[in-house]
mmCIF file of C-alpha atoms in Angstrom:
data_model
loop_
_atom_site.group_PDB
_atom_site.id
_atom_site.type_symbol
_atom_site.label_atom_id
_atom_site.label_comp_id
_atom_site.label_asym_id
_atom_site.label_seq_id
_atom_site.Cartn_x
_atom_site.Cartn_y
_atom_site.Cartn_z
ATOM 1 C CA MET A 42 -21.424 -39.514 -19.647
ATOM 2 C CA THR A 43 -24.778 -40.413 -18.150
ATOM 3 C CA ASN A 44 -26.655 -43.674 -18.637
ATOM 4 C CA SER A 45 -27.001 -44.035 -22.402
ATOM 5 C CA LYS A 46 -30.398 -45.736 -22.074
ATOM 6 C CA GLN A 47 -32.033 -42.646 -20.609
ATOM 7 C CA GLN A 48 -32.945 -39.177 -21.690
ATOM 8 C CA ARG A 49 -32.037 -36.276 -19.456
ATOM 9 C CA SER A 50 -34.647 -35.633 -16.755
ATOM 10 C CA PRO A 51 -37.086 -32.856 -17.687
ATOM 11 C CA LEU A 52 -36.537 -31.473 -14.161
ATOM 12 C CA ALA A 53 -32.766 -31.178 -14.562
ATOM 13 C CA PRO A 54 -30.970 -27.851 -14.127
ATOM 14 C CA MET A 55 -30.143 -26.055 -17.348
ATOM 15 C CA ARG A 56 -26.410 -26.683 -16.958
ATOM 16 C CA PHE A 57 -23.771 -28.081 -14.644
ATOM 17 C CA PRO A 58 -22.427 -25.303 -12.402
ATOM 18 C CA GLN A 59 -18.945 -23.867 -12.552
ATOM 19 C CA LEU A 60 -17.106 -25.435 -9.623
ATOM 20 C CA PRO A 61 -14.223 -23.549 -8.021
ATOM 21 C CA GLN A 62 -10.902 -25.190 -7.371
ATOM 22 C CA ILE A 63 -10.487 -26.158 -3.733
ATOM 23 C CA ALA A 64 -6.953 -25.546 -2.503
ATOM 24 C CA GLY A 65 -5.426 -28.758 -1.192
ATOM 25 C CA ALA A 66 -7.675 -31.066 -3.251
ATOM 26 C CA ARG A 67 -7.046 -32.862 -6.554
ATOM 27 C CA PHE A 68 -9.318 -35.096 -8.610
ATOM 28 C CA ALA A 69 -9.245 -37.611 -11.457
ATOM 29 C CA SER A 70 -11.496 -40.143 -13.191
ATOM 30 C CA ALA A 71 -10.888 -43.130 -15.444
ATOM 31 C CA ALA A 72 -12.589 -46.024 -17.228
ATOM 32 C CA ALA A 73 -12.020 -49.300 -15.403
ATOM 33 C CA GLY A 74 -14.818 -51.337 -17.012
ATOM 34 C CA VAL A 75 -16.460 -52.117 -13.682
ATOM 35 C CA ARG A 76 -19.808 -52.387 -15.447
ATOM 36 C CA TYR A 77 -19.810 -49.718 -18.143
ATOM 37 C CA HIS A 78 -17.599 -49.937 -21.221
ATOM 38 C CA ASP A 79 -18.090 -46.533 -22.812
ATOM 39 C CA ARG A 80 -17.417 -44.121 -19.933
ATOM 40 C CA ALA A 81 -15.369 -43.321 -16.846
ATOM 41 C CA ASP A 82 -16.563 -45.315 -13.849
ATOM 42 C CA VAL A 83 -13.906 -44.787 -11.169
ATOM 43 C CA ALA A 84 -12.900 -41.519 -9.535
ATOM 44 C CA LEU A 85 -10.256 -40.370 -7.097
ATOM 45 C CA ALA A 86 -9.920 -37.364 -4.811
ATOM 46 C CA THR A 87 -6.722 -36.765 -2.867
ATOM 47 C CA LEU A 88 -6.472 -34.234 -0.045
ATOM 48 C CA GLN A 89 -3.509 -32.518 1.524
ATOM 49 C CA PRO A 90 -2.150 -33.358 4.996
ATOM 50 C CA GLY A 91 -4.194 -31.732 7.742
ATOM 51 C CA THR A 92 -7.526 -32.287 5.963
ATOM 52 C CA VAL A 93 -10.384 -33.139 8.332
ATOM 53 C CA ILE A 94 -13.224 -35.363 7.154
ATOM 54 C CA ALA A 95 -16.761 -35.690 8.504
ATOM 55 C CA GLY A 96 -19.401 -38.098 7.314
ATOM 56 C CA VAL A 97 -22.801 -39.682 7.748
ATOM 57 C CA PHE A 98 -23.801 -43.069 6.416
ATOM 58 C CA THR A 99 -26.726 -45.369 5.788
ATOM 59 C CA ARG A 100 -28.139 -47.211 8.782
ATOM 60 C CA SER A 101 -29.099 -50.133 6.581
ATOM 61 C CA SER A 102 -28.334 -53.447 8.314
ATOM 62 C CA THR A 103 -27.122 -54.742 4.934
ATOM 63 C CA ARG A 104 -24.806 -51.814 4.245
ATOM 64 C CA ALA A 105 -21.793 -52.367 2.032
ATOM 65 C CA ALA A 106 -18.311 -53.225 3.278
ATOM 66 C CA CYS A 107 -16.987 -49.882 2.060
ATOM 67 C CA VAL A 108 -19.569 -48.021 4.170
ATOM 68 C CA ILE A 109 -18.555 -49.895 7.314
ATOM 69 C CA ASP A 110 -14.886 -49.217 6.548
ATOM 70 C CA CYS A 111 -15.549 -45.485 6.134
ATOM 71 C CA GLN A 112 -17.521 -45.354 9.370
ATOM 72 C CA ASN A 113 -14.575 -46.876 11.207
ATOM 73 C CA LYS A 114 -12.167 -44.306 9.762
ATOM 74 C CA ILE A 115 -14.055 -41.070 10.413
ATOM 75 C CA GLY A 116 -12.191 -39.020 13.000
ATOM 76 C CA GLU A 117 -8.781 -40.564 12.281
ATOM 77 C CA ASP A 118 -5.651 -38.420 12.772
ATOM 78 C CA ALA A 119 -5.529 -35.703 10.095
ATOM 79 C CA THR A 120 -1.725 -35.335 10.150
ATOM 80 C CA ASN A 121 -1.446 -37.288 6.919
ATOM 81 C CA GLY A 122 -3.269 -36.673 3.671
ATOM 82 C CA ALA A 123 -6.459 -38.468 2.693
ATOM 83 C CA ALA A 124 -8.063 -39.989 -0.403
ATOM 84 C CA ILE A 125 -11.527 -40.933 -1.612
ATOM 85 C CA LEU A 126 -11.887 -43.690 -4.221
ATOM 86 C CA VAL A 127 -15.298 -44.247 -5.816
ATOM 87 C CA ASN A 128 -16.546 -46.758 -8.374
ATOM 88 C CA ALA A 129 -19.887 -46.920 -10.208
ATOM 89 C CA GLY A 130 -21.680 -49.998 -11.524
ATOM 90 C CA ASN A 131 -21.113 -52.353 -8.590
ATOM 91 C CA ALA A 132 -22.186 -51.697 -4.987
ATOM 92 C CA ASN A 133 -19.880 -54.275 -3.360
ATOM 93 C CA ALA A 134 -22.805 -54.902 -1.010
ATOM 94 C CA PHE A 135 -23.953 -58.300 0.246
ATOM 95 C CA THR A 136 -20.692 -59.807 -1.006
ATOM 96 C CA GLY A 137 -19.603 -61.308 2.322
ATOM 97 C CA ARG A 138 -15.960 -61.651 3.255
ATOM 98 C CA ALA A 139 -14.919 -61.071 -0.338
ATOM 99 C CA GLY A 140 -16.350 -57.556 -0.175
ATOM 100 C CA VAL A 141 -14.364 -56.760 2.951
ATOM 101 C CA GLN A 142 -11.205 -58.101 1.318
ATOM 102 C CA SER A 143 -11.800 -55.982 -1.790
ATOM 103 C CA VAL A 144 -11.999 -52.806 0.282
ATOM 104 C CA ALA A 145 -8.817 -53.649 2.182
ATOM 105 C CA ARG A 146 -6.988 -54.537 -1.030
ATOM 106 C CA LEU A 147 -7.947 -51.298 -2.786
ATOM 107 C CA CYS A 148 -6.933 -49.212 0.217
ATOM 108 C CA THR A 149 -3.569 -50.988 0.474
ATOM 109 C CA THR A 150 -2.839 -50.669 -3.242
ATOM 110 C CA LEU A 151 -3.787 -46.986 -3.367
ATOM 111 C CA ALA A 152 -1.778 -46.283 -0.220
ATOM 112 C CA ALA A 153 1.340 -47.652 -1.911
ATOM 113 C CA LYS A 154 0.800 -45.388 -4.928
ATOM 114 C CA THR A 155 0.081 -42.192 -2.987
ATOM 115 C CA ASP A 156 1.965 -42.475 0.335
ATOM 116 C CA ILE A 157 -1.387 -41.901 2.031
ATOM 117 C CA PRO A 158 -1.971 -44.364 4.906
ATOM 118 C CA SER A 159 -4.698 -46.905 4.211
ATOM 119 C CA GLN A 160 -6.474 -45.680 7.356
ATOM 120 C CA ARG A 161 -6.970 -42.358 5.572
ATOM 121 C CA ILE A 162 -8.360 -43.866 2.364
ATOM 122 C CA PHE A 163 -12.152 -43.894 2.031
ATOM 123 C CA THR A 164 -13.858 -46.002 -0.627
ATOM 124 C CA SER A 165 -17.391 -45.929 -1.982
ATOM 125 C CA SER A 166 -19.151 -48.266 -4.393
ATOM 126 C CA THR A 167 -22.513 -47.817 -6.087
ATOM 127 C CA GLY A 168 -24.454 -50.025 -8.469
ATOM 128 C CA VAL A 169 -25.698 -53.603 -8.510
ATOM 129 C CA ILE A 170 -25.983 -55.396 -5.150
ATOM 130 C CA GLY A 171 -24.740 -58.959 -4.624
ATOM 131 C CA GLU A 172 -22.096 -59.119 -7.347
ATOM 132 C CA LEU A 173 -18.393 -59.425 -6.536
ATOM 133 C CA LEU A 174 -16.445 -56.232 -7.111
ATOM 134 C CA PRO A 175 -13.959 -56.525 -10.020
ATOM 135 C CA THR A 176 -11.149 -55.406 -7.729
ATOM 136 C CA ALA A 177 -8.344 -56.132 -10.182
ATOM 137 C CA SER A 178 -9.930 -53.890 -12.829
ATOM 138 C CA ILE A 179 -10.135 -50.988 -10.377
ATOM 139 C CA GLU A 180 -6.570 -51.618 -9.201
ATOM 140 C CA ALA A 181 -5.389 -51.469 -12.806
ATOM 141 C CA SER A 182 -6.812 -47.959 -13.112
ATOM 142 C CA LEU A 183 -5.134 -46.539 -10.002
ATOM 143 C CA SER A 184 -1.803 -45.574 -11.562
ATOM 144 C CA ASP A 185 -3.610 -43.631 -14.275
ATOM 145 C CA LEU A 186 -5.829 -41.927 -11.690
ATOM 146 C CA VAL A 187 -2.900 -40.892 -9.516
ATOM 147 C CA GLU A 188 -0.903 -39.632 -12.489
ATOM 148 C CA ARG A 189 -3.693 -37.516 -13.961
ATOM 149 C CA GLN A 190 -4.924 -35.775 -10.795
ATOM 150 C CA SER A 191 -5.721 -32.108 -11.178
ATOM 151 C CA PRO A 192 -7.449 -29.414 -9.073
ATOM 152 C CA ASP A 193 -9.961 -28.753 -11.874
ATOM 153 C CA GLN A 194 -11.346 -32.267 -12.420
ATOM 154 C CA LEU A 195 -14.162 -32.360 -9.833
ATOM 155 C CA ALA A 196 -16.778 -32.083 -12.582
ATOM 156 C CA ASP A 197 -15.303 -35.175 -14.256
ATOM 157 C CA MET A 198 -15.549 -37.013 -10.948
ATOM 158 C CA ALA A 199 -19.243 -36.074 -10.819
ATOM 159 C CA GLN A 200 -19.759 -37.771 -14.184
ATOM 160 C CA ALA A 201 -17.787 -40.894 -13.302
ATOM 161 C CA ILE A 202 -19.862 -41.818 -10.229
ATOM 162 C CA LEU A 203 -23.264 -41.913 -11.990
ATOM 163 C CA THR A 204 -25.406 -45.048 -12.403
ATOM 164 C CA THR A 205 -29.039 -44.578 -13.479
ATOM 165 C CA ASP A 206 -28.637 -40.812 -13.139
ATOM 166 C CA THR A 207 -29.458 -38.761 -16.219
ATOM 167 C CA PHE A 208 -27.296 -35.783 -15.284
ATOM 168 C CA ALA A 209 -24.276 -35.006 -13.135
ATOM 169 C CA LYS A 210 -24.964 -33.105 -9.929
ATOM 170 C CA GLY A 211 -22.795 -30.314 -8.594
ATOM 171 C CA ALA A 212 -23.069 -27.197 -6.444
ATOM 172 C CA ALA A 213 -20.777 -24.464 -5.183
ATOM 173 C CA ARG A 214 -20.858 -21.736 -2.579
ATOM 174 C CA ARG A 215 -18.505 -18.884 -1.695
ATOM 175 C CA VAL A 216 -18.452 -17.068 1.636
ATOM 176 C CA GLU A 217 -16.418 -14.150 2.924
ATOM 177 C CA ILE A 218 -15.241 -14.192 6.526
ATOM 178 C CA ASP A 219 -13.279 -11.269 7.934
ATOM 179 C CA GLY A 220 -12.543 -10.094 4.409
ATOM 180 C CA ARG A 221 -11.191 -13.459 3.262
ATOM 181 C CA VAL A 222 -12.828 -15.969 0.914
ATOM 182 C CA VAL A 223 -13.757 -19.564 1.718
ATOM 183 C CA GLN A 224 -14.782 -21.873 -1.138
ATOM 184 C CA LEU A 225 -17.122 -24.871 -1.074
ATOM 185 C CA ALA A 226 -17.820 -27.316 -3.913
ATOM 186 C CA GLY A 227 -19.757 -30.563 -3.917
ATOM 187 C CA ILE A 228 -20.966 -33.377 -6.151
ATOM 188 C CA ALA A 229 -23.535 -36.128 -5.689
ATOM 189 C CA LYS A 230 -25.104 -39.067 -7.427
ATOM 190 C CA GLY A 231 -28.508 -40.615 -6.936
ATOM 191 C CA SER A 232 -31.681 -41.297 -8.878
ATOM 192 C CA GLY A 233 -33.392 -44.384 -7.463
ATOM 193 C CA MET A 234 -33.295 -46.300 -4.171
ATOM 194 C CA ILE A 235 -33.546 -42.911 -2.498
ATOM 195 C CA ALA A 236 -34.874 -42.625 1.064
ATOM 196 C CA PRO A 237 -31.894 -41.660 3.215
ATOM 197 C CA ASN A 238 -31.626 -42.615 6.856
ATOM 198 C CA MET A 239 -28.933 -40.423 8.431
ATOM 199 C CA ALA A 240 -27.096 -40.244 5.117
ATOM 200 C CA THR A 241 -27.450 -39.628 1.423
ATOM 201 C CA MET A 242 -26.769 -41.614 -1.694
ATOM 202 C CA LEU A 243 -23.204 -40.730 -2.606
ATOM 203 C CA ALA A 244 -22.162 -37.142 -2.003
ATOM 204 C CA TYR A 245 -18.798 -35.472 -1.551
ATOM 205 C CA VAL A 246 -18.274 -31.892 -0.435
ATOM 206 C CA PHE A 247 -14.921 -30.124 -0.384
ATOM 207 C CA THR A 248 -13.946 -26.839 1.233
ATOM 208 C CA ASP A 249 -10.735 -24.992 2.046
ATOM 209 C CA ALA A 250 -12.155 -23.785 5.380
ATOM 210 C CA ASP A 251 -10.158 -24.236 8.573
ATOM 211 C CA LEU A 252 -11.979 -25.961 11.439
ATOM 212 C CA GLU A 253 -11.710 -28.975 13.709
ATOM 213 C CA GLN A 254 -13.109 -32.391 12.765
ATOM 214 C CA SER A 255 -15.555 -32.397 15.681
ATOM 215 C CA GLN A 256 -16.935 -29.025 14.604
ATOM 216 C CA LEU A 257 -17.328 -30.164 11.017
ATOM 217 C CA GLN A 258 -18.988 -33.418 12.083
ATOM 218 C CA ALA A 259 -21.557 -31.532 14.157
ATOM 219 C CA MET A 260 -22.329 -29.183 11.255
ATOM 220 C CA VAL A 261 -22.713 -32.038 8.781
ATOM 221 C CA LYS A 262 -25.066 -33.924 11.081
ATOM 222 C CA ARG A 263 -27.254 -30.861 11.604
ATOM 223 C CA GLN A 264 -27.409 -29.900 7.951
ATOM 224 C CA ASN A 265 -27.912 -33.471 6.771
ATOM 225 C CA HIS A 266 -31.068 -33.619 8.886
ATOM 226 C CA ARG A 267 -32.392 -30.596 6.964
ATOM 227 C CA SER A 268 -31.318 -31.660 3.477
ATOM 228 C CA PHE A 269 -30.587 -35.240 2.441
ATOM 229 C CA ASN A 270 -32.777 -36.694 5.165
ATOM 230 C CA CYS A 271 -35.667 -34.610 3.816
ATOM 231 C CA ILE A 272 -35.761 -36.163 0.357
ATOM 232 C CA THR A 273 -37.201 -39.379 -1.002
ATOM 233 C CA VAL A 274 -37.723 -40.798 -4.466
ATOM 234 C CA ASP A 275 -39.114 -44.261 -3.824
ATOM 235 C CA GLY A 276 -38.905 -44.932 -0.092
ATOM 236 C CA ASP A 277 -35.999 -47.379 -0.445
ATOM 237 C CA THR A 278 -32.824 -46.748 1.577
ATOM 238 C CA SER A 279 -29.626 -47.772 -0.209
ATOM 239 C CA THR A 280 -26.967 -50.125 1.128
ATOM 240 C CA SER A 281 -24.307 -47.639 -0.005
ATOM 241 C CA ASP A 282 -25.446 -44.206 1.241
ATOM 242 C CA THR A 283 -22.409 -42.071 2.062
ATOM 243 C CA LEU A 284 -21.852 -38.366 2.594
ATOM 244 C CA LEU A 285 -18.279 -37.185 3.145
ATOM 245 C CA VAL A 286 -17.394 -33.546 3.779
ATOM 246 C CA CYS A 287 -13.695 -32.680 3.565
ATOM 247 C CA ALA A 288 -12.075 -29.477 4.838
ATOM 248 C CA THR A 289 -8.497 -29.058 3.592
ATOM 249 C CA ARG A 290 -7.950 -26.000 5.842
ATOM 250 C CA ALA A 291 -5.786 -24.560 3.046
ATOM 251 C CA SER A 292 -7.412 -21.104 3.186
ATOM 252 C CA ASN A 293 -6.233 -20.617 6.792
ATOM 253 C CA VAL A 294 -9.608 -18.970 7.421
ATOM 254 C CA ARG A 295 -11.055 -20.156 10.728
ATOM 255 C CA VAL A 296 -14.795 -20.555 10.338
ATOM 256 C CA ASP A 297 -15.781 -21.668 13.835
ATOM 257 C CA GLY A 298 -18.103 -19.112 15.351
ATOM 258 C CA HIS A 299 -19.185 -17.857 11.930
ATOM 259 C CA GLU A 300 -22.725 -19.057 11.180
ATOM 260 C CA ILE A 301 -22.348 -17.927 7.572
ATOM 261 C CA PHE A 302 -20.145 -20.937 6.828
ATOM 262 C CA GLU A 303 -22.628 -23.485 8.151
ATOM 263 C CA GLU A 304 -25.422 -21.706 6.295
ATOM 264 C CA ALA A 305 -23.426 -22.012 3.063
ATOM 265 C CA LEU A 306 -22.695 -25.683 3.739
ATOM 266 C CA GLY A 307 -26.364 -26.370 4.426
ATOM 267 C CA SER A 308 -27.438 -24.501 1.306
ATOM 268 C CA LEU A 309 -25.011 -26.500 -0.835
ATOM 269 C CA MET A 310 -26.161 -29.808 0.666
ATOM 270 C CA LEU A 311 -29.824 -28.935 0.077
ATOM 271 C CA ASP A 312 -29.014 -27.962 -3.509
ATOM 272 C CA LEU A 313 -27.435 -31.377 -4.152
ATOM 273 C CA ALA A 314 -30.263 -33.195 -2.367
ATOM 274 C CA GLN A 315 -32.932 -31.492 -4.455
ATOM 275 C CA GLN A 316 -31.001 -32.251 -7.653
ATOM 276 C CA ILE A 317 -31.209 -35.938 -6.732
ATOM 277 C CA VAL A 318 -34.998 -35.641 -6.462
ATOM 278 C CA ARG A 319 -35.092 -33.835 -9.816
ATOM 279 C CA ASP A 320 -33.306 -36.845 -11.281
ATOM 280 C CA GLY A 321 -35.643 -39.363 -9.655
ATOM 281 C CA GLU A 322 -36.014 -42.328 -11.961
ATOM 282 C CA GLY A 323 -38.659 -41.385 -14.515
ATOM 283 C CA ALA A 324 -39.588 -38.193 -12.644
ATOM 284 C CA THR A 325 -41.753 -35.571 -14.353
ATOM 285 C CA LYS A 326 -42.840 -33.601 -11.250
ATOM 286 C CA PHE A 327 -40.767 -32.051 -8.451
ATOM 287 C CA ILE A 328 -42.968 -32.157 -5.350
ATOM 288 C CA THR A 329 -42.607 -30.037 -2.223
ATOM 289 C CA ILE A 330 -44.543 -31.267 0.812
ATOM 290 C CA GLU A 331 -44.959 -28.698 3.579
ATOM 291 C CA ILE A 332 -46.312 -29.771 6.942
ATOM 292 C CA SER A 333 -47.358 -27.295 9.646
ATOM 293 C CA GLY A 334 -49.410 -27.450 12.824
ATOM 294 C CA ALA A 335 -48.356 -30.997 13.692
ATOM 295 C CA ASP A 336 -48.132 -32.042 17.330
ATOM 296 C CA THR A 337 -44.297 -32.230 17.117
ATOM 297 C CA ASP A 338 -41.573 -31.850 14.493
ATOM 298 C CA ALA A 339 -41.096 -35.622 14.644
ATOM 299 C CA ASP A 340 -44.782 -36.177 13.836
ATOM 300 C CA ALA A 341 -44.513 -33.669 11.009
ATOM 301 C CA ARG A 342 -41.659 -35.692 9.454
ATOM 302 C CA VAL A 343 -43.604 -38.940 9.779
ATOM 303 C CA HIS A 344 -46.636 -37.439 8.029
ATOM 304 C CA ALA A 345 -44.521 -35.781 5.319
ATOM 305 C CA HIS A 346 -42.706 -39.006 4.447
ATOM 306 C CA ALA A 347 -45.961 -40.982 4.485
ATOM 307 C CA ILE A 348 -47.326 -38.650 1.811
ATOM 308 C CA ALA A 349 -44.071 -38.455 -0.130
ATOM 309 C CA ASN A 350 -43.594 -42.223 -0.254
ATOM 310 C CA SER A 351 -47.173 -43.154 -1.110
ATOM 311 C CA PRO A 352 -47.291 -44.790 -4.562
ATOM 312 C CA LEU A 353 -50.931 -43.716 -4.840
ATOM 313 C CA VAL A 354 -50.104 -40.070 -4.189
ATOM 314 C CA LYS A 355 -47.113 -40.164 -6.523
ATOM 315 C CA THR A 356 -48.982 -41.816 -9.411
ATOM 316 C CA ALA A 357 -51.941 -39.436 -9.053
ATOM 317 C CA ILE A 358 -49.597 -36.468 -9.375
ATOM 318 C CA SER A 359 -47.900 -38.089 -12.350
ATOM 319 C CA GLY A 360 -51.316 -38.340 -13.983
ATOM 320 C CA GLU A 361 -52.145 -34.756 -12.924
ATOM 321 C CA ASP A 362 -55.167 -36.049 -11.015
ATOM 322 C CA PRO A 363 -56.028 -33.899 -7.949
ATOM 323 C CA ASN A 364 -57.146 -36.926 -5.949
ATOM 324 C CA TRP A 365 -56.739 -35.364 -2.520
ATOM 325 C CA GLY A 366 -58.278 -38.428 -0.884
ATOM 326 C CA ARG A 367 -54.941 -40.145 -1.382
ATOM 327 C CA VAL A 368 -53.250 -37.498 0.753
ATOM 328 C CA VAL A 369 -55.880 -38.115 3.439
ATOM 329 C CA MET A 370 -55.141 -41.843 3.195
ATOM 330 C CA ALA A 371 -51.388 -41.310 3.583
ATOM 331 C CA ILE A 372 -51.900 -39.157 6.674
ATOM 332 C CA GLY A 373 -54.215 -41.704 8.223
ATOM 333 C CA LYS A 374 -51.792 -44.607 7.791
ATOM 334 C CA SER A 375 -48.692 -42.768 9.052
ATOM 335 C CA GLY A 376 -49.193 -43.591 12.715
ATOM 336 C CA ALA A 377 -48.473 -40.021 13.830
ATOM 337 C CA GLN A 378 -51.131 -37.946 15.586
ATOM 338 C CA ALA A 379 -53.847 -36.374 13.431
ATOM 339 C CA ASP A 380 -57.415 -35.172 13.830
ATOM 340 C CA ARG A 381 -59.598 -35.557 10.758
ATOM 341 C CA ASP A 382 -61.696 -32.485 11.472
ATOM 342 C CA LEU A 383 -58.704 -30.158 11.975
ATOM 343 C CA LEU A 384 -56.892 -31.007 8.760
ATOM 344 C CA ARG A 385 -56.496 -28.411 6.017
ATOM 345 C CA ILE A 386 -54.967 -29.555 2.709
ATOM 346 C CA TRP A 387 -53.802 -27.493 -0.262
ATOM 347 C CA PHE A 388 -52.564 -28.287 -3.763
ATOM 348 C CA GLY A 389 -50.493 -25.206 -4.438
ATOM 349 C CA ASN A 390 -52.678 -22.317 -3.297
ATOM 350 C CA VAL A 391 -55.908 -24.261 -3.815
ATOM 351 C CA LEU A 392 -57.584 -25.239 -0.539
ATOM 352 C CA VAL A 393 -59.039 -28.668 -1.236
ATOM 353 C CA ALA A 394 -60.136 -29.971 2.164
ATOM 354 C CA GLU A 395 -60.995 -28.657 5.631
ATOM 355 C CA ASP A 396 -63.359 -29.368 8.544
ATOM 356 C CA GLY A 397 -63.322 -33.083 7.799
ATOM 357 C CA TRP A 398 -64.512 -32.801 4.191
ATOM 358 C CA VAL A 399 -63.926 -31.142 0.835
ATOM 359 C CA SER A 400 -63.618 -27.356 1.046
ATOM 360 C CA ALA A 401 -66.777 -25.456 0.159
ATOM 361 C CA ASN A 402 -64.769 -23.302 -2.285
ATOM 362 C CA TYR A 403 -62.729 -26.142 -3.805
ATOM 363 C CA SER A 404 -62.133 -25.895 -7.542
ATOM 364 C CA GLU A 405 -60.920 -29.138 -9.113
ATOM 365 C CA LYS A 406 -60.142 -27.206 -12.277
ATOM 366 C CA ASP A 407 -57.730 -24.957 -10.384
ATOM 367 C CA ALA A 408 -56.189 -27.910 -8.556
ATOM 368 C CA ARG A 409 -55.645 -29.757 -11.833
ATOM 369 C CA ARG A 410 -54.077 -26.645 -13.326
ATOM 370 C CA HIS A 411 -51.550 -26.614 -10.494
ATOM 371 C CA LEU A 412 -50.703 -30.293 -11.014
ATOM 372 C CA ARG A 413 -49.963 -29.652 -14.678
ATOM 373 C CA GLN A 414 -46.906 -27.691 -13.633
ATOM 374 C CA ALA A 415 -43.473 -29.305 -13.265
ATOM 375 C CA GLU A 416 -43.198 -27.873 -9.725
ATOM 376 C CA VAL A 417 -45.997 -29.142 -7.467
ATOM 377 C CA SER A 418 -46.668 -28.405 -3.809
ATOM 378 C CA ILE A 419 -48.823 -30.155 -1.233
ATOM 379 C CA LYS A 420 -49.424 -28.311 2.048
ATOM 380 C CA VAL A 421 -51.094 -29.749 5.119
ATOM 381 C CA ASP A 422 -51.907 -27.902 8.353
ATOM 382 C CA PHE A 423 -52.792 -30.283 11.189
ATOM 383 C CA GLY A 424 -54.076 -27.663 13.629
ATOM 384 C CA LEU A 425 -52.529 -29.467 16.604
ATOM 385 C CA GLY A 426 -49.326 -27.687 17.556
ATOM 386 C CA LEU A 427 -46.100 -26.101 16.295
ATOM 387 C CA GLY A 428 -44.533 -29.106 14.554
ATOM 388 C CA LYS A 429 -43.426 -28.479 10.985
ATOM 389 C CA THR A 430 -41.139 -29.769 8.249
ATOM 390 C CA THR A 431 -40.610 -29.703 4.502
ATOM 391 C CA VAL A 432 -39.845 -32.782 2.424
ATOM 392 C CA TRP A 433 -39.094 -33.064 -1.290
ATOM 393 C CA THR A 434 -40.006 -35.929 -3.594
ATOM 394 C CA CYS A 435 -41.036 -36.688 -7.175
ATOM 395 C CA ASP A 436 -43.813 -38.535 -8.959
ATOM 396 C CA PHE A 437 -43.949 -42.150 -10.148
ATOM 397 C CA SER A 438 -44.306 -42.389 -13.923
ATOM 398 C CA LYS A 439 -44.412 -45.447 -16.183
ATOM 399 C CA ARG A 440 -40.741 -44.801 -16.872
ATOM 400 C CA TYR A 441 -39.856 -45.626 -13.244
ATOM 401 C CA ILE A 442 -41.078 -49.178 -13.776
ATOM 402 C CA GLU A 443 -39.233 -49.497 -17.090
ATOM 403 C CA ILE A 444 -35.935 -48.312 -15.601
ATOM 404 C CA ASN A 445 -36.075 -50.676 -12.649
ATOM 405 C CA ALA A 446 -37.389 -53.642 -14.603
ATOM 406 C CA ASP A 447 -34.404 -53.337 -16.957
ATOM 407 C CA TYR A 448 -31.755 -52.222 -14.439
ATOM 408 C CA ARG A 449 -29.498 -55.263 -14.834
ATOM 409 C CA SER A 450 -30.242 -55.828 -18.519
#
């Protein structure tokens, strides 16, 4: 169940995908009453012995206790099984020593119920910041979670971890290596407070591929840079951002040396990342920002995020106003290298500005027609070098303000 106060995003996929079972992984969800009283709000994934886990996390200096705990556990011995416990409605962030104690207590309690060492239990919390986690309520749900685990409940887990999301997010990929099949399935949550910094909101990917933890960690870091770190909704990085990728190795298919596996992993991660943008709080437009000709790739990213995070750009697109001057403004404030007279800017296929001024052939009517679509693109060529990137964002509508003004109500 999604947030009952909201209608499903108009940018949402038509349906939740069919997720394959991942050998060596089981899932469950339950209602613990953490914040919501009419839906599941805790979820559990348990993974067979030998599972390797990679992850990236928020760099926020106020990150939650559970994030710090997960960071400390990545790379632990995979001899034993592993578990992921997630709750929605409370971020357990900025809760001081009590937050640290809650994480330790949940790991210890779950370890006793599963025979999985607490050092192999990863917790995540998402929701309101600065409120003590109702640890006892989550503990009370653990027996039910452990008892009801099943290989086919990943979709239910996707529902249980939502907060202001209007739809559950899932993706799957299937690759064939040397005539044998490897499965990948992932879920994510996120809608607001979205501007990742070496992480995502909450995302969990599971595969039965066989590879070493160091190999998986390198893949995740590379693909995260091209997916979750290329999206933004509102420019605000969460205290809870966590991406965990788990390989149970149950297929016995070694994937090292096969680029097709990393390509599938990257494709799945980008799919989930873009779904988060499509569920941006109050979003009505899915915006692709393509930068080319920048001095460096790093400059291209700076310019792209300056445009994507500009409230003036985002509100203009929400109002379907082709005010290209706001794009010029965002470029100018970014701090990365730019030359006014070399810039070329497009809305869709409509060239709106070049040679330091409006294009001689610019048609505002055509530009406005493009902005009336649900899928909008802004392209900028800087004419300086080979730097390029693509970033995805959404507009700011009146609904964004309503959602965030009433978040704790």
